[in-house]
Short mmCIF file of C-alpha atoms in Angstrom, two decimals:
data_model
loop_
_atom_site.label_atom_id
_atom_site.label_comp_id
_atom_site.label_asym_id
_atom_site.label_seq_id
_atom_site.Cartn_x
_atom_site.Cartn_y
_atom_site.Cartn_z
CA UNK A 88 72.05 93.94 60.78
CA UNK A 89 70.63 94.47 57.31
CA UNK A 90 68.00 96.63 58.82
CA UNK A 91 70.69 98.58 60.82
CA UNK A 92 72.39 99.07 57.52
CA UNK A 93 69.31 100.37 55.05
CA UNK A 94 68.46 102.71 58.05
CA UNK A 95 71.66 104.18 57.99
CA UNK A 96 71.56 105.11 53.96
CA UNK A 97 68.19 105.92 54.69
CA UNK A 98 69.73 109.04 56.47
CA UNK A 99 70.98 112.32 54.77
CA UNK A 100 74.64 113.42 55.74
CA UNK A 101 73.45 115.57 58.74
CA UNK A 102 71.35 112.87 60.52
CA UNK A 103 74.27 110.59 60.04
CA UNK A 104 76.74 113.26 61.67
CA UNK A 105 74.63 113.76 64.48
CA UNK A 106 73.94 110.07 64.77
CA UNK A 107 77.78 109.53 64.76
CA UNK A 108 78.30 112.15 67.28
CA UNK A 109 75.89 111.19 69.59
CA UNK A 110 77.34 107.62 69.51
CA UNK A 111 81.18 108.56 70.26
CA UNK A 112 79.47 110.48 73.40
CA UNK A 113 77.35 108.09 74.61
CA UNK A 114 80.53 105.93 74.30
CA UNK A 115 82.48 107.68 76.43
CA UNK A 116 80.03 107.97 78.89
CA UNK A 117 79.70 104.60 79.28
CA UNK A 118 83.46 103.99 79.54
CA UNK A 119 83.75 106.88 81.94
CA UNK A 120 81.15 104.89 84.13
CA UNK A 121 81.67 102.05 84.04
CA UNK A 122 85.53 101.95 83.86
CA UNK A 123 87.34 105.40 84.59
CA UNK A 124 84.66 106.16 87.14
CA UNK A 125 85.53 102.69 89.17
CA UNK A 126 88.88 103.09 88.31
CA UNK A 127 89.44 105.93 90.26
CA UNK A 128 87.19 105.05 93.15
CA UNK A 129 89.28 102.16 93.55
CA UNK A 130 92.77 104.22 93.83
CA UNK A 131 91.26 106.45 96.43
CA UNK A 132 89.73 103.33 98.61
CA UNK A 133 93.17 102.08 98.16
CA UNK A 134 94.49 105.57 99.65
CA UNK A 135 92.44 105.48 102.17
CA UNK A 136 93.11 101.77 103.34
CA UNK A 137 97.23 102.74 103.18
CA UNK A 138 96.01 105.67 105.63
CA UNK A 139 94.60 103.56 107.84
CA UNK A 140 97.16 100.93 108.56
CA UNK A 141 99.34 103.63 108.45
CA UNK A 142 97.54 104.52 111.92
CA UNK A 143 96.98 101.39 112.73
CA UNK A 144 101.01 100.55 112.50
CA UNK A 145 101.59 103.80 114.55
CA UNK A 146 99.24 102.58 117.57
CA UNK A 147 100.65 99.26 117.22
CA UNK A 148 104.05 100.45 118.10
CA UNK A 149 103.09 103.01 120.88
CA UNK A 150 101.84 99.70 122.44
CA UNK A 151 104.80 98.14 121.80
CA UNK A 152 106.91 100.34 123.85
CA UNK A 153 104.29 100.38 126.48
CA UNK A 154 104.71 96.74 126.94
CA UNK A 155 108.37 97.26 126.31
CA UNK A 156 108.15 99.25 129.89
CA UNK A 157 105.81 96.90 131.50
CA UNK A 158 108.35 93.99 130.97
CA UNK A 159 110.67 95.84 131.94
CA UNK A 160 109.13 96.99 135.02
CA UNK A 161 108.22 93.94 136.02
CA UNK A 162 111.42 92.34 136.05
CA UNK A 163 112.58 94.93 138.54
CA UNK A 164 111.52 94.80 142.24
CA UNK A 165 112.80 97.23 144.51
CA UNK A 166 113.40 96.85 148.56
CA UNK A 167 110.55 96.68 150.78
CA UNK A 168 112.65 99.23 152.91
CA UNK A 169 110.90 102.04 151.47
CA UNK A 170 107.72 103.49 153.01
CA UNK A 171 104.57 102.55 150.95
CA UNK A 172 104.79 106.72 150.79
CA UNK A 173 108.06 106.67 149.34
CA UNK A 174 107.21 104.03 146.83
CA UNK A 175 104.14 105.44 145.55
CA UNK A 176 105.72 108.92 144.87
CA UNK A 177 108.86 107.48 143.36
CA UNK A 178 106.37 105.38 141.17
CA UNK A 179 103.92 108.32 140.58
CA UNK A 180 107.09 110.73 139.38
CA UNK A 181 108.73 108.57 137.25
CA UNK A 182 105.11 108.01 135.14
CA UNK A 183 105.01 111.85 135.38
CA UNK A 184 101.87 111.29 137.66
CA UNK A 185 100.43 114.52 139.56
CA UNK A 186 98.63 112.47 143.18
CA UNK A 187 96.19 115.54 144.48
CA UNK A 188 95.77 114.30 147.44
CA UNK A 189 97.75 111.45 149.56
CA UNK A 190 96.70 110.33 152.83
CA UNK A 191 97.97 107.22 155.38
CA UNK A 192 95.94 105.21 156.84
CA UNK A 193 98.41 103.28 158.87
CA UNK A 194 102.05 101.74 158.33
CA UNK A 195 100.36 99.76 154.69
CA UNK A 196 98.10 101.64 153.56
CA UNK A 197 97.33 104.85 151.33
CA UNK A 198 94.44 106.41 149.60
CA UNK A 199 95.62 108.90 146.51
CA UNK A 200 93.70 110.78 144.67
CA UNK A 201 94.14 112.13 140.79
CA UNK A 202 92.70 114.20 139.14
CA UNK A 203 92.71 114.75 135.56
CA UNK A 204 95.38 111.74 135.45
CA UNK A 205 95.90 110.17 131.42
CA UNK A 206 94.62 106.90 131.75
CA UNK A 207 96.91 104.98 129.86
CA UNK A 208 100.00 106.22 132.41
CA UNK A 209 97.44 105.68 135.20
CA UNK A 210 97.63 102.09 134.22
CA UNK A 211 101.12 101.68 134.04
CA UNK A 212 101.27 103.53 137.33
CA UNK A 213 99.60 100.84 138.89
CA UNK A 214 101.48 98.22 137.39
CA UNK A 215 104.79 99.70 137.99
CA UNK A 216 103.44 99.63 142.09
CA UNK A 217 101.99 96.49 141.84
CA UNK A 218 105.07 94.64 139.87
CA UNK A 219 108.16 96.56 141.18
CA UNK A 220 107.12 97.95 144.44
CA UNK A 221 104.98 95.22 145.90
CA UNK A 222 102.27 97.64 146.29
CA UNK A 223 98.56 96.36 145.64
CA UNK A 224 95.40 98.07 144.77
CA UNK A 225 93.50 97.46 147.32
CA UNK A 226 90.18 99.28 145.86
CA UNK A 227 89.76 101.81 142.96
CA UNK A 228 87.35 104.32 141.51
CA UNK A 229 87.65 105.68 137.82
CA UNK A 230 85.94 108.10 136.97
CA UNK A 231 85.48 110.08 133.29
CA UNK A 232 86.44 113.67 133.08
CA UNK A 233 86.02 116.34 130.22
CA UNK A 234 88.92 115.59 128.60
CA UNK A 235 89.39 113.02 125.91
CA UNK A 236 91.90 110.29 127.73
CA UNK A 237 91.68 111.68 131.22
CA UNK A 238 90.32 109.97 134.11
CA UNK A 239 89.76 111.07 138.02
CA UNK A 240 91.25 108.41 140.08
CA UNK A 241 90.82 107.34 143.85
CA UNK A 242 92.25 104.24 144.78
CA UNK A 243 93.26 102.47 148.14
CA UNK A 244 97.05 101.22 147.80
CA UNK A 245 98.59 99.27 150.81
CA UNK A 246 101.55 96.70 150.93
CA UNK A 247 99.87 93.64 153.21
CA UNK A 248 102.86 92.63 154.52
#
């Protein structure tokens, strides 16, 4: 320290100024790096994260009303007295579901076709049929279109009774 001290009154009034100055800058440069700097990385991580499960708690709860319907779907059978026709297309309507192309093959069984169906009320489609119309899939082919979320779908339904 005594060295420190001599080599400070070994300085005229300008070196020491400058000296001084360039001290309280370095200074704050090293609190703005090593404590601002993190500071405020660490607020917009923590912005981030809140955005996140903010999505997160969103999806969550579209999914929660999906199985909402699901249960409540499959609580509810309806008659067999329906044609597998009628069931399917009272199924497909109330999922907003578009079937291109519908066509018998017999008393039990149906191949459909969609295209450009969303896959997510594709799937609850089929569970709707399979849960509260006693209709099974039978066989299925899913296929990816252009569209973020939409599928092509050709399936063979039929009620084995």
């Amino acid at each position: 320290m005594n060295g420190l001290q001599q080599w400070w009154q070994s300085l005229v009034k300008r070196e020491r100024i400058v000296v001084a100055a360039l001290t309280v800058i370095v200074a704050l440069l090293v609190f703005q790096s090593l404590i601002w700097q993190p500071l405020y990385q660490g607020r917009d991580n923590a912005r981030n994260s809140v955005d996140k499960q903010a999505q997160l708690l969103s999806w969550i709860q579209k999914q929660a009303l999906v199985v909402k319907q699901l249960q409540a779907s499959s609580t509810q059978v309806t008659s067999s007295s329906q044609s597998i026709s009628q069931r399917i297309n009272t199924a497909a309507k109330s999922r907003k579901i578009e079937i291109n192309r519908f066509q018998t093959s017999g008393d039990n069984s149906v191949q459909v076709w969609l295209d450009n169906a969303d896959f997510s009320q594709s799937l609850l489609w089929l569970e709707v049929l399979q849960k509260r119309h006693r209709v099974i899939v039978e066989s299925i082919s899913v296929s990816e279109t252009n569209k973020a979320g939409l599928v092509g779908i050709r399936a063979t339904l039929s009620t084995n009774l």
